[in-house]
Tab-separated table of C-alpha atoms in Angstrom:
chain	number	residue	atom	x	y	z
A	80	MET	CA	85.646	-218.078	-44.721
A	81	ALA	CA	86.162	-215.410	-46.952
A	82	ILE	CA	82.854	-213.007	-47.449
A	83	ILE	CA	84.372	-212.050	-50.458
A	84	GLU	CA	86.663	-215.327	-52.831
A	85	ILE	CA	87.664	-213.983	-56.274
A	86	LYS	CA	89.270	-216.453	-58.181
A	87	ASP	CA	90.820	-216.158	-60.937
A	88	VAL	CA	88.953	-213.492	-62.813
A	89	VAL	CA	89.596	-211.841	-65.290
A	90	LYS	CA	88.060	-209.165	-67.595
A	91	ALA	CA	88.638	-206.934	-70.798
A	92	TYR	CA	86.569	-204.076	-72.240
A	93	ILE	CA	87.827	-204.713	-75.315
A	94	PRO	CA	89.540	-208.580	-75.928
A	95	GLY	CA	92.944	-208.927	-75.553
A	96	GLU	CA	93.246	-205.415	-73.378
A	97	THR	CA	92.986	-206.633	-70.250
A	98	VAL	CA	92.147	-204.678	-67.249
A	99	ILE	CA	91.499	-207.494	-64.352
A	100	ASP	CA	94.098	-210.230	-65.236
A	101	HIS	CA	93.693	-213.415	-63.129
A	102	ILE	CA	93.257	-211.729	-60.008
A	103	ASP	CA	93.119	-213.675	-56.641
A	104	LEU	CA	91.323	-212.264	-53.654
A	105	ASP	CA	90.371	-213.526	-50.640
A	106	ILE	CA	88.252	-210.661	-48.040
A	107	GLU	CA	87.020	-211.759	-44.347
A	108	LEU	CA	84.414	-210.341	-42.597
A	109	GLY	CA	84.825	-207.298	-40.722
A	110	GLU	CA	87.984	-206.250	-43.033
A	111	PHE	CA	88.464	-202.997	-44.374
A	112	VAL	CA	90.168	-203.506	-47.900
A	113	VAL	CA	91.279	-200.959	-49.569
A	114	LEU	CA	91.960	-201.717	-53.857
A	115	LEU	CA	95.050	-199.271	-54.281
A	116	GLY	CA	96.644	-198.333	-57.387
A	117	SER	CA	97.268	-195.779	-59.511
A	118	SER	CA	94.818	-194.612	-62.368
A	119	GLY	CA	93.525	-197.859	-65.113
A	120	CYS	CA	95.212	-199.776	-62.473
A	121	GLY	CA	91.628	-201.424	-62.660
A	122	LYS	CA	90.606	-200.851	-59.041
A	123	THR	CA	86.873	-199.320	-59.374
A	124	THR	CA	86.705	-202.006	-61.466
A	125	LEU	CA	87.228	-204.913	-59.131
A	126	LEU	CA	84.953	-202.698	-57.677
A	127	LYS	CA	82.367	-202.938	-59.495
A	128	LEU	CA	82.812	-206.069	-60.575
A	129	ILE	CA	81.688	-207.644	-56.930
A	130	ASN	CA	77.815	-205.675	-57.335
A	131	LYS	CA	77.320	-207.111	-61.101
A	132	LEU	CA	77.884	-203.216	-62.193
A	133	ILE	CA	80.869	-205.310	-64.455
A	134	ASP	CA	80.617	-208.389	-65.900
A	135	PHE	CA	83.517	-210.671	-66.324
A	136	GLU	CA	84.565	-213.137	-69.068
A	137	HIS	CA	86.701	-215.956	-66.641
A	138	GLY	CA	86.778	-216.855	-62.716
A	139	THR	CA	84.728	-217.130	-59.995
A	140	ILE	CA	83.147	-213.944	-57.504
A	141	SER	CA	81.575	-215.813	-54.757
A	142	VAL	CA	79.310	-212.758	-52.547
A	143	LYS	CA	79.001	-214.608	-48.366
A	144	GLY	CA	79.722	-218.218	-50.307
A	145	LYS	CA	77.304	-217.833	-53.257
A	146	ASP	CA	78.713	-217.223	-56.843
A	147	ILE	CA	77.543	-214.462	-57.025
A	148	ASN	CA	76.048	-215.696	-60.590
A	149	ASP	CA	72.925	-217.556	-58.719
A	150	TRP	CA	72.588	-214.377	-56.881
A	151	ASP	CA	69.705	-212.336	-57.460
A	152	THR	CA	70.883	-209.631	-59.105
A	153	ILE	CA	68.761	-206.717	-56.884
A	154	ALA	CA	68.983	-208.002	-53.929
A	155	LEU	CA	72.802	-209.129	-54.408
A	156	ARG	CA	73.726	-205.035	-54.801
A	157	ARG	CA	70.880	-204.153	-51.817
A	158	SER	CA	72.605	-206.983	-49.614
A	159	ILE	CA	75.986	-204.348	-50.494
A	160	GLY	CA	76.136	-200.948	-49.600
A	161	TYR	CA	77.572	-198.426	-52.118
A	162	VAL	CA	79.285	-194.817	-52.305
A	163	ILE	CA	80.811	-193.159	-54.695
A	164	GLN	CA	82.346	-189.492	-55.249
A	165	GLN	CA	79.955	-187.458	-53.907
A	166	ILE	CA	77.125	-186.490	-56.571
A	167	GLY	CA	75.036	-190.715	-55.950
A	168	LEU	CA	72.597	-188.385	-54.188
A	169	LEU	CA	69.046	-187.881	-55.414
A	170	PRO	CA	69.318	-184.495	-55.564
A	171	HIS	CA	64.821	-184.045	-56.133
A	172	LEU	CA	64.948	-185.699	-53.049
A	173	THR	CA	65.531	-184.845	-48.966
A	174	ILE	CA	68.267	-186.292	-47.345
A	175	GLU	CA	65.745	-188.224	-44.671
A	176	ASP	CA	64.672	-189.997	-48.222
A	177	ASN	CA	68.290	-190.089	-49.830
A	178	ILE	CA	69.778	-192.517	-46.499
A	179	THR	CA	66.104	-194.275	-46.703
A	180	TYR	CA	66.498	-194.801	-50.235
A	181	VAL	CA	66.768	-198.685	-50.124
A	182	LEU	CA	64.356	-198.959	-47.516
A	183	SER	CA	61.889	-197.639	-49.855
A	184	LEU	CA	63.042	-199.924	-52.555
A	185	GLU	CA	61.901	-202.929	-50.756
A	186	LYS	CA	58.826	-200.896	-49.977
A	187	LYS	CA	59.616	-200.573	-45.790
A	188	SER	CA	57.205	-199.211	-43.994
A	189	VAL	CA	57.242	-195.452	-43.786
A	190	GLN	CA	57.328	-196.100	-40.120
A	191	GLU	CA	60.462	-198.458	-40.088
A	192	LYS	CA	61.797	-196.031	-42.654
A	193	LYS	CA	61.651	-192.535	-40.142
A	194	VAL	CA	62.991	-194.438	-37.044
A	195	ARG	CA	65.716	-195.699	-39.266
A	196	ALA	CA	66.774	-192.293	-41.228
A	197	ARG	CA	66.610	-190.922	-37.128
A	198	GLU	CA	69.114	-193.772	-35.882
A	199	LEU	CA	71.180	-193.455	-39.156
A	200	ILE	CA	71.907	-189.341	-38.754
A	201	ASP	CA	72.670	-189.364	-34.951
A	202	LEU	CA	75.279	-191.718	-36.141
A	203	LEU	CA	76.650	-189.752	-38.410
A	204	GLY	CA	76.582	-187.003	-35.587
A	205	PHE	CA	73.494	-185.181	-37.296
A	206	ASP	CA	71.340	-182.395	-36.800
A	207	GLU	CA	67.391	-184.418	-37.371
A	208	SER	CA	66.426	-181.005	-38.754
A	209	PHE	CA	69.311	-181.961	-41.772
A	210	LEU	CA	66.692	-184.571	-42.716
A	211	LYS	CA	64.013	-182.559	-44.608
A	212	ARG	CA	66.643	-180.569	-46.593
A	213	TYR	CA	68.143	-181.584	-50.498
A	214	PRO	CA	71.748	-182.357	-51.365
A	215	ARG	CA	72.465	-179.156	-52.822
A	216	GLU	CA	72.335	-176.990	-49.427
A	217	LEU	CA	74.850	-179.453	-47.563
A	218	SER	CA	78.716	-178.663	-48.451
A	219	GLY	CA	80.617	-181.658	-50.030
A	220	GLY	CA	81.215	-183.174	-47.210
A	221	GLN	CA	78.051	-183.480	-45.498
A	222	ARG	CA	77.446	-184.646	-48.546
A	223	GLN	CA	79.842	-187.439	-48.399
A	224	ARG	CA	78.662	-188.869	-44.207
A	225	ILE	CA	74.749	-188.649	-45.509
A	226	GLY	CA	76.507	-191.163	-48.747
A	227	VAL	CA	78.033	-192.744	-45.639
A	228	ALA	CA	75.018	-193.432	-43.959
A	229	ARG	CA	72.793	-194.140	-47.087
A	230	ALA	CA	74.882	-196.842	-47.416
A	231	LEU	CA	74.356	-197.978	-44.481
A	232	ALA	CA	70.357	-198.339	-45.035
A	233	ALA	CA	69.015	-201.744	-45.253
A	234	ASN	CA	72.238	-202.604	-42.804
A	235	PRO	CA	74.405	-204.582	-44.797
A	236	ASP	CA	77.472	-206.398	-44.148
A	237	ILE	CA	79.392	-205.394	-46.493
A	238	ILE	CA	80.263	-202.392	-48.007
A	239	LEU	CA	81.744	-200.966	-51.296
A	240	MET	CA	83.300	-197.269	-51.488
A	241	ASP	CA	85.064	-196.310	-55.003
A	242	GLU	CA	86.429	-192.774	-53.917
A	243	PRO	CA	84.552	-191.679	-51.801
A	244	PHE	CA	86.577	-189.158	-50.814
A	245	GLY	CA	88.162	-188.361	-53.941
A	246	ALA	CA	86.295	-184.965	-54.665
A	247	VAL	CA	86.663	-183.326	-50.478
A	248	ASP	CA	89.095	-180.651	-49.283
A	249	GLU	CA	91.612	-181.663	-47.580
A	250	ILE	CA	90.134	-180.762	-43.346
A	251	ALA	CA	86.996	-182.865	-44.077
A	252	ARG	CA	88.411	-185.089	-45.771
A	253	ASN	CA	90.376	-185.854	-42.271
A	254	ALA	CA	87.555	-185.941	-40.900
A	255	LEU	CA	85.491	-188.454	-42.901
A	256	GLN	CA	88.225	-190.730	-42.666
A	257	ASP	CA	88.642	-190.410	-39.171
A	258	GLU	CA	84.540	-191.027	-38.716
A	259	LEU	CA	84.790	-193.385	-41.767
A	260	ILE	CA	87.568	-195.188	-38.917
A	261	SER	CA	85.296	-195.548	-36.246
A	262	LEU	CA	82.174	-196.623	-37.549
A	263	HIS	CA	83.746	-199.742	-38.945
A	264	GLN	CA	84.987	-200.868	-35.487
A	265	GLN	CA	81.675	-199.686	-33.851
A	266	LEU	CA	79.696	-201.806	-36.469
A	267	LYS	CA	82.327	-204.146	-38.223
A	268	LYS	CA	81.276	-203.803	-41.446
A	269	THR	CA	83.196	-205.728	-43.806
A	270	ILE	CA	84.138	-202.616	-46.281
A	271	ILE	CA	86.555	-202.349	-49.888
A	272	PHE	CA	87.930	-198.781	-50.809
A	273	VAL	CA	89.120	-197.635	-53.836
A	274	THR	CA	91.610	-195.011	-53.612
A	275	HIS	CA	95.161	-193.710	-55.112
A	276	ASP	CA	96.171	-192.508	-52.338
A	277	ILE	CA	98.412	-193.780	-50.327
A	278	ALA	CA	98.152	-191.564	-47.338
A	279	GLU	CA	93.830	-192.369	-47.552
A	280	ALA	CA	95.357	-196.049	-48.095
A	281	LEU	CA	97.809	-196.795	-45.262
A	282	LYS	CA	95.089	-194.339	-43.089
A	283	LEU	CA	92.652	-196.661	-43.008
A	284	GLY	CA	92.683	-200.157	-45.422
A	285	THR	CA	93.413	-202.985	-41.948
A	286	LYS	CA	94.671	-204.536	-45.137
A	287	ILE	CA	95.999	-202.750	-48.714
A	288	VAL	CA	95.646	-204.425	-52.098
A	289	LEU	CA	97.975	-203.239	-54.940
A	290	LEU	CA	96.985	-203.592	-57.987
A	291	ARG	CA	98.844	-202.740	-60.745
A	292	ASP	CA	98.176	-203.052	-64.512
A	293	GLY	CA	95.186	-205.412	-64.394
A	294	LYS	CA	97.150	-207.488	-61.646
A	295	ILE	CA	97.845	-207.424	-57.495
A	296	GLU	CA	101.441	-206.619	-57.477
A	297	GLN	CA	100.836	-206.918	-53.767
A	298	GLN	CA	98.511	-207.120	-50.508
A	299	GLY	CA	98.744	-207.633	-46.919
A	300	THR	CA	98.660	-205.234	-43.734
A	301	LYS	CA	99.985	-202.147	-44.372
A	302	GLU	CA	103.132	-203.002	-42.459
A	303	SER	CA	104.335	-205.340	-45.077
A	304	LEU	CA	103.802	-203.347	-47.308
A	305	ILE	CA	106.867	-200.573	-46.095
A	306	PHE	CA	108.638	-203.138	-44.990
A	307	GLU	CA	109.028	-206.365	-46.869
A	308	PRO	CA	108.478	-204.740	-50.251
A	309	LYS	CA	107.973	-208.529	-52.939
A	310	THR	CA	108.504	-206.195	-55.950
A	311	PRO	CA	110.668	-202.985	-56.999
A	312	PHE	CA	107.358	-202.252	-57.911
A	313	VAL	CA	106.133	-202.106	-54.662
A	314	GLU	CA	108.642	-200.460	-52.567
A	315	GLU	CA	109.026	-197.412	-54.829
A	316	PHE	CA	105.023	-197.473	-54.342
A	317	PHE	CA	105.802	-197.050	-50.646
A	318	GLY	CA	109.150	-196.181	-50.259
A	319	ILE	CA	110.738	-192.162	-49.904
A	320	LYS	CA	109.418	-191.553	-53.052
A	321	GLY	CA	106.281	-192.474	-52.371
A	322	PHE	CA	105.998	-190.571	-48.885
A	323	THR	CA	106.555	-187.115	-50.804
A	324	SER	CA	103.754	-187.226	-52.727
A	325	ILE	CA	102.523	-185.894	-48.292
A	326	LEU	CA	104.910	-184.812	-46.581
A	327	ASP	CA	108.331	-182.387	-47.855
A	328	GLU	CA	111.641	-184.730	-48.579
A	329	ARG	CA	114.156	-183.922	-46.669
A	330	ILE	CA	111.903	-183.939	-43.931
A	331	MET	CA	110.100	-188.160	-44.186
A	332	SER	CA	113.724	-189.686	-45.625
A	333	ASN	CA	114.650	-187.995	-41.890
A	334	VAL	CA	111.358	-189.361	-40.142
A	335	TYR	CA	111.982	-192.671	-42.502
A	336	GLN	CA	116.212	-192.761	-41.184
A	337	GLN	CA	114.496	-192.630	-37.645
A	338	VAL	CA	111.822	-195.205	-38.335
A	339	LEU	CA	114.465	-197.675	-39.762
A	340	CYS	CA	116.678	-197.279	-36.914
A	341	GLY	CA	113.837	-198.172	-34.481
A	342	SER	CA	114.758	-195.269	-32.861
A	343	MET	CA	111.549	-194.391	-34.415
A	344	THR	CA	108.106	-196.587	-33.509
A	345	LEU	CA	105.463	-197.248	-37.001
A	346	LYS	CA	103.324	-195.934	-34.625
A	347	ASP	CA	104.822	-192.489	-35.098
A	348	LEU	CA	105.449	-192.242	-38.056
A	349	TYR	CA	101.387	-192.565	-39.107
A	350	THR	CA	100.823	-190.397	-36.613
A	351	ALA	CA	103.269	-188.049	-38.129
A	352	LEU	CA	101.691	-188.646	-41.595
A	353	HIS	CA	98.343	-188.008	-40.253
A	354	VAL	CA	98.054	-185.357	-37.514
A	355	GLU	CA	100.366	-183.063	-39.256
A	356	PRO	CA	99.569	-182.582	-42.699
A	357	GLU	CA	101.454	-179.022	-43.546
A	358	CYS	CA	104.539	-180.047	-42.096
B	161	MET	CA	36.759	-148.716	-80.589
B	162	LYS	CA	33.587	-148.809	-82.883
B	163	PHE	CA	34.844	-152.414	-83.930
B	164	LEU	CA	35.790	-153.399	-80.430
B	165	LEU	CA	32.442	-152.587	-79.213
B	166	GLU	CA	30.649	-154.781	-82.481
B	167	VAL	CA	32.495	-157.726	-80.796
B	168	LEU	CA	31.746	-156.889	-77.442
B	169	LEU	CA	27.866	-157.419	-79.132
B	170	ILE	CA	28.707	-160.637	-80.468
B	171	TYR	CA	30.002	-162.272	-77.098
B	172	ARG	CA	26.712	-160.214	-75.373
B	173	GLU	CA	24.424	-161.780	-77.966
B	174	ARG	CA	26.091	-165.221	-78.809
B	175	TRP	CA	27.426	-165.517	-75.141
B	176	ARG	CA	25.886	-169.418	-75.660
B	177	PHE	CA	26.975	-170.045	-79.329
B	178	PHE	CA	30.173	-168.779	-78.033
B	179	LEU	CA	30.109	-170.783	-74.904
B	180	GLU	CA	30.201	-174.483	-76.516
B	181	LEU	CA	32.162	-173.813	-78.781
B	182	PHE	CA	34.980	-172.187	-75.960
B	183	VAL	CA	34.132	-175.550	-74.546
B	184	ASP	CA	34.840	-177.731	-77.372
B	185	HIS	CA	37.372	-175.714	-77.410
B	186	ILE	CA	38.932	-177.390	-74.186
B	187	ILE	CA	37.664	-180.483	-74.624
B	188	LEU	CA	39.245	-181.308	-78.468
B	189	THR	CA	42.498	-179.843	-77.527
B	190	GLY	CA	42.463	-181.588	-73.942
B	191	ILE	CA	41.939	-184.722	-75.307
B	192	SER	CA	44.751	-184.041	-77.689
B	193	VAL	CA	46.681	-182.847	-75.111
B	194	SER	CA	46.176	-186.510	-73.190
B	195	ILE	CA	47.111	-188.146	-76.130
B	196	ILE	CA	49.678	-186.436	-77.123
B	197	PHE	CA	51.444	-186.770	-73.459
B	198	VAL	CA	50.653	-190.694	-73.033
B	199	LEU	CA	52.461	-190.921	-76.534
B	200	GLY	CA	54.976	-188.373	-76.395
B	201	LEU	CA	56.507	-190.227	-73.137
B	202	SER	CA	55.954	-193.694	-73.597
B	203	ILE	CA	58.076	-193.295	-77.265
B	204	GLY	CA	60.515	-190.893	-75.540
B	205	ILE	CA	61.221	-192.571	-72.896
B	206	VAL	CA	61.570	-196.719	-75.041
B	207	ILE	CA	63.820	-194.689	-77.293
B	208	THR	CA	66.197	-194.383	-74.575
B	209	ARG	CA	66.735	-197.792	-74.201
B	210	SER	CA	68.474	-197.615	-78.473
B	211	LYS	CA	70.184	-194.443	-79.836
B	212	LYS	CA	69.220	-195.736	-83.196
B	213	MET	CA	65.565	-196.423	-82.605
B	214	ALA	CA	65.867	-192.679	-81.197
B	215	GLU	CA	67.619	-191.175	-84.485
B	216	LEU	CA	65.215	-193.260	-86.492
B	217	VAL	CA	62.159	-191.820	-84.728
B	218	MET	CA	63.652	-187.930	-84.752
B	219	SER	CA	63.703	-187.816	-88.324
B	220	ILE	CA	60.436	-189.071	-89.328
B	221	ASN	CA	59.121	-186.700	-86.614
B	222	ASN	CA	61.051	-183.941	-87.918
B	223	PHE	CA	59.750	-184.899	-91.852
B	224	LEU	CA	56.223	-184.827	-90.573
B	225	TYR	CA	56.841	-181.559	-88.963
B	226	THR	CA	57.874	-180.096	-92.781
B	227	ILE	CA	54.653	-180.785	-94.374
B	228	PRO	CA	52.154	-177.822	-94.183
B	229	SER	CA	49.258	-177.947	-91.599
B	230	ILE	CA	46.525	-177.178	-93.915
B	231	ALA	CA	47.941	-180.100	-96.194
B	232	LEU	CA	48.056	-182.699	-93.708
B	233	PHE	CA	44.749	-181.476	-93.194
B	234	GLY	CA	43.886	-181.882	-96.404
B	235	PHE	CA	45.349	-185.462	-96.772
B	236	LEU	CA	43.157	-186.778	-93.439
B	237	VAL	CA	40.075	-185.667	-94.374
B	238	ALA	CA	40.528	-188.272	-97.772
B	239	VAL	CA	41.834	-191.016	-94.804
B	240	SER	CA	40.117	-190.403	-91.455
B	241	GLY	CA	37.374	-188.966	-92.987
B	242	ILE	CA	35.730	-184.915	-91.275
B	243	GLY	CA	35.701	-183.811	-88.045
B	244	ASN	CA	37.202	-184.599	-84.299
B	245	LYS	CA	38.934	-187.597	-85.741
B	246	SER	CA	41.062	-186.087	-88.419
B	247	ALA	CA	41.285	-182.923	-86.057
B	248	ILE	CA	43.097	-184.443	-82.921
B	249	ILE	CA	45.136	-186.879	-86.009
B	250	ALA	CA	46.480	-184.164	-86.959
B	251	LEU	CA	47.467	-182.173	-83.698
B	252	VAL	CA	48.771	-185.101	-82.310
B	253	VAL	CA	51.295	-185.596	-85.457
B	254	TYR	CA	52.098	-181.819	-84.469
B	255	GLY	CA	52.413	-182.034	-80.370
B	256	VAL	CA	54.257	-184.700	-80.346
B	257	LEU	CA	57.142	-184.055	-81.570
B	258	PRO	CA	57.981	-181.507	-78.311
B	259	ILE	CA	56.996	-184.195	-75.633
B	260	ILE	CA	59.259	-187.340	-77.538
B	261	LYS	CA	62.774	-184.929	-77.556
B	262	ASN	CA	61.841	-183.687	-74.104
B	263	THR	CA	61.502	-186.801	-72.384
B	264	TYR	CA	64.510	-188.157	-74.323
B	265	THR	CA	66.961	-185.137	-74.367
B	266	GLY	CA	65.241	-184.908	-70.645
B	267	ILE	CA	66.027	-188.785	-69.325
B	268	MET	CA	69.486	-188.448	-71.359
B	269	GLU	CA	70.820	-186.164	-69.166
B	270	VAL	CA	70.622	-187.002	-66.045
B	271	ASP	CA	73.920	-187.284	-64.502
B	272	GLU	CA	75.460	-190.670	-65.115
B	273	GLN	CA	77.212	-190.994	-61.471
B	274	ILE	CA	72.902	-190.688	-60.362
B	275	ILE	CA	72.262	-193.512	-62.589
B	276	GLU	CA	75.255	-195.597	-61.476
B	277	SER	CA	74.446	-195.361	-57.644
B	278	ALA	CA	70.989	-195.850	-57.888
B	279	VAL	CA	72.257	-198.719	-59.858
B	280	GLY	CA	74.300	-199.912	-57.351
B	281	MET	CA	71.923	-200.355	-54.105
B	282	GLY	CA	69.769	-202.694	-56.491
B	283	THR	CA	67.426	-200.118	-57.996
B	284	THR	CA	65.295	-202.471	-60.277
B	285	LYS	CA	64.528	-200.966	-64.258
B	286	TRP	CA	61.531	-199.935	-63.626
B	287	GLN	CA	62.140	-198.313	-60.161
B	288	LEU	CA	64.909	-196.000	-62.121
B	289	LEU	CA	62.300	-194.927	-64.323
B	290	TYR	CA	59.919	-193.830	-62.127
B	291	ARG	CA	61.830	-192.641	-58.574
B	292	VAL	CA	64.873	-190.842	-60.719
B	293	GLN	CA	65.039	-190.620	-64.525
B	294	LEU	CA	61.948	-189.674	-64.768
B	295	PRO	CA	61.677	-187.304	-61.698
B	296	LEU	CA	65.057	-185.831	-62.610
B	297	ALA	CA	63.909	-185.060	-66.717
B	298	MET	CA	60.944	-183.682	-65.579
B	299	PRO	CA	61.462	-179.855	-65.500
B	300	ILE	CA	62.478	-180.886	-69.076
B	301	ILE	CA	59.577	-182.518	-70.400
B	302	MET	CA	57.116	-179.581	-68.500
B	303	THR	CA	58.561	-176.828	-70.430
B	304	GLY	CA	58.628	-179.322	-73.546
B	305	VAL	CA	54.470	-180.071	-72.122
B	306	ARG	CA	54.497	-175.687	-72.368
B	307	THR	CA	54.954	-175.193	-75.335
B	308	MET	CA	52.661	-178.703	-77.055
B	309	VAL	CA	49.410	-177.522	-75.284
B	310	ILE	CA	49.295	-173.904	-76.381
B	311	MET	CA	50.242	-175.281	-79.911
B	312	THR	CA	47.744	-176.934	-80.639
B	313	ILE	CA	45.596	-174.833	-78.702
B	314	ALA	CA	46.258	-172.157	-81.760
B	315	LEU	CA	46.279	-175.310	-84.091
B	316	ALA	CA	43.024	-176.458	-82.799
B	317	GLY	CA	41.243	-173.449	-83.885
B	318	ILE	CA	42.063	-174.617	-87.813
B	319	ALA	CA	40.839	-177.783	-87.286
B	320	SER	CA	37.581	-176.561	-88.359
B	321	PHE	CA	38.523	-176.380	-91.138
B	322	ILE	CA	37.911	-180.202	-91.809
B	323	GLY	CA	34.621	-179.733	-89.673
B	324	ALA	CA	36.125	-180.452	-86.595
B	325	GLY	CA	34.792	-178.040	-83.424
B	326	GLY	CA	35.754	-175.829	-81.220
B	327	LEU	CA	36.182	-171.605	-81.431
B	328	GLY	CA	37.272	-172.304	-85.137
B	329	VAL	CA	34.186	-172.139	-86.265
B	330	ALA	CA	33.934	-169.204	-85.528
B	331	ILE	CA	36.817	-168.206	-86.857
B	332	TRP	CA	36.503	-170.194	-89.440
B	333	ARG	CA	32.357	-168.531	-90.007
B	334	GLY	CA	33.355	-165.012	-90.050
B	335	ILE	CA	35.818	-165.467	-92.633
B	336	THR	CA	34.077	-167.679	-95.324
B	337	THR	CA	30.630	-164.535	-94.532
B	338	ASN	CA	32.988	-162.100	-94.208
B	339	TYR	CA	32.350	-160.547	-90.871
B	340	PRO	CA	35.310	-160.221	-89.384
B	341	ALA	CA	34.418	-159.283	-85.498
B	342	MET	CA	32.694	-162.986	-86.260
B	343	THR	CA	36.368	-164.234	-86.753
B	344	ILE	CA	38.521	-160.936	-84.100
B	345	ALA	CA	35.623	-162.304	-81.357
B	346	GLY	CA	36.474	-166.300	-82.066
B	347	SER	CA	40.338	-165.874	-81.882
B	348	LEU	CA	40.446	-164.178	-79.303
B	349	LEU	CA	39.513	-166.032	-76.681
B	350	VAL	CA	41.461	-168.240	-77.979
B	351	ALA	CA	43.983	-166.039	-77.258
B	352	LEU	CA	42.929	-166.040	-73.723
B	353	LEU	CA	42.486	-169.971	-73.369
B	354	ALA	CA	46.160	-169.866	-74.472
B	355	ILE	CA	47.243	-167.104	-72.311
B	356	SER	CA	45.630	-168.168	-69.323
B	357	VAL	CA	46.635	-171.963	-69.838
B	358	ASP	CA	50.066	-170.667	-70.694
B	359	LEU	CA	50.490	-169.150	-67.225
B	360	PHE	CA	48.785	-171.916	-65.099
B	361	LEU	CA	51.129	-174.551	-66.972
B	362	GLY	CA	53.752	-171.269	-66.098
B	363	LYS	CA	53.384	-171.873	-62.517
B	364	ILE	CA	53.308	-175.983	-62.229
B	365	GLU	CA	56.898	-175.602	-64.323
B	366	SER	CA	59.019	-174.016	-62.134
B	367	LYS	CA	57.542	-175.597	-58.773
B	368	LEU	CA	58.894	-178.721	-60.032
B	369	HIS	CA	62.057	-176.976	-61.209
B	370	ARG	CA	62.612	-175.835	-57.800
B	371	LYS	CA	61.743	-178.987	-56.421
B	372	VAL	CA	64.290	-180.592	-58.761
B	373	LEU	CA	66.461	-178.146	-58.722
B	374	GLY	CA	66.517	-177.584	-55.377
B	375	LYS	CA	66.122	-174.027	-53.805
B	376	ASP	CA	67.995	-171.701	-51.001
B	377	ASP	CA	67.016	-171.249	-47.376
B	378	GLN	CA	65.482	-167.929	-48.808
B	379	GLU	CA	63.934	-168.725	-50.966
B	380	ARG	CA	61.690	-171.246	-48.940
B	381	SER	CA	61.397	-169.209	-45.789
B	382	LEU	CA	59.864	-166.941	-48.319
B	383	VAL	CA	57.342	-169.510	-50.175
């Protein structure tokens, strides 16, 4: 059974102008789902519906088999990790207090928090001395990793991420993405990740959901979206035109042709996409 | 010079009288400041929940501010009589505005992203207030507190005009008996109290600023 089931959901901030237009989406346990689309397509709204930051008019959403309207809002949110862009950390708290924030909301013991903070800082490859620092003493990339650590603190099954790496530089972003992939494989969390960056979506998602004007244009694996586009929009989005935003057009069409005629595997394509972003 | 000596002489001869007034002054302002702080903070917090209420409270406050203090004192004598009670009411009316304003501004200026991520992680409204909004608003609130305390200490000097205690008694007595040294002696103590409290609050304020807004490593190693 799907861990998150979204059924026929409609959301309009202003009556008549639907941002989410009859969306159906099932998310399985352990999946890494990327909600992809250009700005205004409703991807962030869809994400925030899940932890009840935004309410909706029509349809049902259930988390772990229970309708979210039957969930206690606070309990639901605490059982879901949430990471947003850059400044989600609390500036007046140390890194340790930031990481254990959800635990202190739940009044967990000092000892438990201490242990958990050290586990997580270890997991993300920081030195323990970071615990005593303040967010502003860290770089953007480091802060984002702390944000991820914080989302993991209460050991949630589901983690929602809203363009978490949007504000960090290219090199740091690559490292963060690699780290997230390995965390996902290691911890088997269900991750729902919002981005407008095609390369990021292709790199991270085990399932990609392409949104357009509040509707799901197509969903599936990256292979199915690239090679079996159902609409011209998808074809264009993932076609050569889509990729040229990342790579030089000449090189890209060359690479693409190789893939199409079979002399290059899809795996090589992604290697070309992510390992040499500057070519 | 001679005048200054005269003032010092009064202090020496009547130190008991001045000590008593000094303590009274501290008690009078202390009570007023506590009421102002609690009242101002609560009103400031409540009005962050509704913009209409905020506008209403701010305009009432601004209106109260336009009343001259002497007129307000006179009015209060008719309503709540002579003595400390009226004085405290007047001091509260004047002092509460900076606290309401700064509490409101401080809370409203907390970054929306921070609020959103805190709420998204399951922070209750109450937890949001005391774990996120108030700590982050504290530097701004503290600036208001500093202004308010100094203002209250100074204004309390006039309060003996309606029979309240404190150093105003000496000032008032000096004026009515045409004894300038007495007036100066009282005023100097008011100033002394105000300046030392200001220095003390300034220290707390900069400490809060550093805590909330962070400090770099160099600064930390110096502390």
